[in-house]
XYZ file of C-alpha atoms in Angstrom:
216
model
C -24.680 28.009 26.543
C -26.775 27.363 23.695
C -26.744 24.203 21.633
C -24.708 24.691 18.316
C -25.394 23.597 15.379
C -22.566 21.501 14.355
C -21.042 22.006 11.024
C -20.293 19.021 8.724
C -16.646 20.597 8.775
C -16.420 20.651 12.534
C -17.917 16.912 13.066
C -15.307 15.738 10.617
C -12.198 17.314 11.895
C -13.355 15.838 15.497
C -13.928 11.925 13.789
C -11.561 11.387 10.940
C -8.267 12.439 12.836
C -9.518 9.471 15.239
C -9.350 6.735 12.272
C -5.439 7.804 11.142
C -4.643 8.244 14.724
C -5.740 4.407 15.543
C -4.381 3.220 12.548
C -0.803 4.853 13.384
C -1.339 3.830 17.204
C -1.490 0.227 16.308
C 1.587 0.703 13.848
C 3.695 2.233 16.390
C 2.843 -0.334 19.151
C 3.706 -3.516 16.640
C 7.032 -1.458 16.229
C 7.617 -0.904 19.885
C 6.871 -4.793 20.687
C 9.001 -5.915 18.241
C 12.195 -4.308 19.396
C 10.867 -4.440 23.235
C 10.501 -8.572 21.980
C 14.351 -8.523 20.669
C 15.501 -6.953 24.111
C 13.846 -9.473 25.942
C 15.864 -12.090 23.569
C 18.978 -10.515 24.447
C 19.483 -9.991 19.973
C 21.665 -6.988 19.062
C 19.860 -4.295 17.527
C 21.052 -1.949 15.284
C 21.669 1.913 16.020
C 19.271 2.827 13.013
C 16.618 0.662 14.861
C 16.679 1.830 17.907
C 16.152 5.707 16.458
C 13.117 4.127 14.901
C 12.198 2.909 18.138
C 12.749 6.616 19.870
C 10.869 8.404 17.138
C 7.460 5.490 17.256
C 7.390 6.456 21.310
C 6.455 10.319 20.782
C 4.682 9.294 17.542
C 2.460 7.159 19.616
C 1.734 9.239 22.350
C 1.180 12.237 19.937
C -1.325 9.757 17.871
C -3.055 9.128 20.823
C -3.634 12.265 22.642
C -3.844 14.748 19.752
C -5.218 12.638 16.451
C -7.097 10.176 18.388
C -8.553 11.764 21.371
C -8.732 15.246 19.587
C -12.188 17.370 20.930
C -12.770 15.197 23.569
C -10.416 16.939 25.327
C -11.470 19.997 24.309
C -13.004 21.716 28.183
C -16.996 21.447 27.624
C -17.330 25.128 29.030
C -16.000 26.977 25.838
C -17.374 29.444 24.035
C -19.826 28.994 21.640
C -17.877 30.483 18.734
C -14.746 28.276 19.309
C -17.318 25.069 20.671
C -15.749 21.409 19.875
C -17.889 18.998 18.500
C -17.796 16.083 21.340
C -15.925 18.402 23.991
C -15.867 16.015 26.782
C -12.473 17.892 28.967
C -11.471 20.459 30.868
C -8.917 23.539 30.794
C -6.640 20.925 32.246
C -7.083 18.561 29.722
C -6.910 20.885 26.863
C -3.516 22.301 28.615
C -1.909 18.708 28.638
C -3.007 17.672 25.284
C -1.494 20.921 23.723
C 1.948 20.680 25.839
C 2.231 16.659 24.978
C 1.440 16.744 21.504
C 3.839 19.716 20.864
C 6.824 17.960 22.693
C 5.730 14.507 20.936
C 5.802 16.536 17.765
C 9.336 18.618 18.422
C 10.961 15.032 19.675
C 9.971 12.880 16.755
C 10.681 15.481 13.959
C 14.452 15.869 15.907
C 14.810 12.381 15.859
C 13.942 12.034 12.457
C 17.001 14.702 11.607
C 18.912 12.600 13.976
C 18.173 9.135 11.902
C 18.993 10.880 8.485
C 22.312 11.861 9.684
C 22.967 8.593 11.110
C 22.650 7.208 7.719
C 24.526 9.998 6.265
C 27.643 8.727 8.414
C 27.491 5.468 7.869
C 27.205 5.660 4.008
C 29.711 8.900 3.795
C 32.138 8.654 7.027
C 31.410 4.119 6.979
C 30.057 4.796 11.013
C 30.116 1.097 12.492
C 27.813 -0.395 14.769
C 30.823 -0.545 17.147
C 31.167 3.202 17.047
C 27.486 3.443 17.719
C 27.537 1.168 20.486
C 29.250 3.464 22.452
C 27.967 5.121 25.606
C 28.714 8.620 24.264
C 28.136 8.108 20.724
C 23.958 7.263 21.756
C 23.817 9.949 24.567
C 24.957 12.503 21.568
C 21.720 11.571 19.455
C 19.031 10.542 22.094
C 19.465 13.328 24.910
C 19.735 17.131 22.933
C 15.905 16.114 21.692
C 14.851 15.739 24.828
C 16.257 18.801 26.172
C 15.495 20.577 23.670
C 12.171 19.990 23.371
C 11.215 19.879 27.382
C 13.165 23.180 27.112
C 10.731 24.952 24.573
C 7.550 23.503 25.558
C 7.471 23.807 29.370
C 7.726 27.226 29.667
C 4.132 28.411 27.812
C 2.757 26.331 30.843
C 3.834 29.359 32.712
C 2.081 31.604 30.212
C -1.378 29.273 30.170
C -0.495 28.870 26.139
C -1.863 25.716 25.412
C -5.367 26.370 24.345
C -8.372 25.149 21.986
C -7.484 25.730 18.589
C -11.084 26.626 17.580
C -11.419 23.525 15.941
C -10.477 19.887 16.896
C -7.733 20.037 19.252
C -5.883 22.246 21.705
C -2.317 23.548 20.849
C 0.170 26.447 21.175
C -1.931 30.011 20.937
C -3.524 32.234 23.338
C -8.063 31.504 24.357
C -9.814 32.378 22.811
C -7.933 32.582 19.179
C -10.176 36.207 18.240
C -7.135 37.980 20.886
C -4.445 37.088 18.416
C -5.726 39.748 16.073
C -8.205 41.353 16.878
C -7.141 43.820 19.924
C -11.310 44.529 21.313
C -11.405 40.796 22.320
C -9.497 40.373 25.371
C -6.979 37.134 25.886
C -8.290 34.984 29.191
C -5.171 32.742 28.680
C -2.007 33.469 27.649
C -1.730 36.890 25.477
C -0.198 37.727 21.875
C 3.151 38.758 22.339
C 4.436 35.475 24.566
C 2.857 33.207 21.321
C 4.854 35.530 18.962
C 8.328 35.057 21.105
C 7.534 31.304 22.006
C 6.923 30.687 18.099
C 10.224 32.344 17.038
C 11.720 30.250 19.751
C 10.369 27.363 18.190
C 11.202 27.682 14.940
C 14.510 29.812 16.182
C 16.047 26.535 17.966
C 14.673 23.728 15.864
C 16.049 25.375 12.555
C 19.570 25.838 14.218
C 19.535 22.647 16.232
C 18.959 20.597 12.580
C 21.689 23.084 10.564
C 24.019 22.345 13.524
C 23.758 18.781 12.919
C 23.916 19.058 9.583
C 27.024 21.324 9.588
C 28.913 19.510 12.100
């Protein structure tokens, strides 16, 4: 393949998304070590703290693997329309950057619903930390993200949907991105109509699982 000339927009969307991406990183691990730190000191820690804790897990690993890393997981053998500036991967790579960072993403944003109506019932319904002490009351709000997320982002693996965005990092749409609408390019991984049904799933669930909470 021909050496590209690399655009000034293209170098940039590979090298700045590194800087916020180390910056939130290093943020997320002082909050992790601080409540890993009270653990250790057998202190109680509040409900509200430990949903900060669940959401600055996913937020890290997204940080790292999508905003920090971003092209250099991008497979070196793509095509020169849809090249990465510093490609350094491999289809597998791409494939596990795009499935991690959209389960990082779909974990942290349901955890963040999660913390706001945790507040909401402690200011409205005066929710103690005795009531959220219990073993019930925490497996309520910290296992329907995980399921629900593992449940919407494993199955594109099946459909080889994680692919290079065309720009800095890989993510939910079919290789190369030209298929999606324009029907003379052929799709070598994943095709049109699974990304249409998988996004409507996406959106589909996580707009029902946050009106749900909401509601009830």
């Amino acid at each position: 393949m021909p050496d590209p000339t690399w655009s000034a927009l293209q170098k940039s969307a590979a090298i700045i998304p590194k800087i916020g991406g180390a910056l939130s990183i290093v943020a997320c691990s002082l909050l992790i070590r601080d409540v890993a730190m009270k653990w250790k000191e057998n202190r109680s820690i509040p409900f509200p703290t430990l949903m900060i804790f669940a959401i600055a897990i996913p937020t890290l690993i997204q940080s790292f693997f999508q905003d920090f890393m971003t092209t250099w997981m991008v497979p070196v053998d793509t095509h020169q329309y849809q090249a990465a500036f510093l490609a350094a991967g491999t289809t597998a790579s791409c494939t596990f950057q795009g499935f991690v960072s959209l389960t990082c993403i779909m974990l942290a944003g349901l955890y963040y619903t999660e913390l706001a109506i945790v507040y909401w019932g402690t200011v409205r319904h005066g929710w103690t930390e005795t009531k959220m002490k219990q073993t019930g009351f925490r497996v309520a709000f910290f296992l329907p993200p995980v399921v629900v997320s593992l449940g919407l982002t494993v199955p594109p693996l099946f459909y080889e949907l994680y692919n290079f965005s065309g720009l800095s990092i890989c993510q939910f749409m079919p290789y190369p991105m030209d298929c999606a609408w324009d029907d003379e390019v052929p799709c070598l991984r994943g095709n049109t109509e699974a990304t249409v049904i998988f996004f409507y799933l996406f959106v589909g669930f996580g707009a029902l699982y946050n009106v749900t909470i909401v509601v009830f």
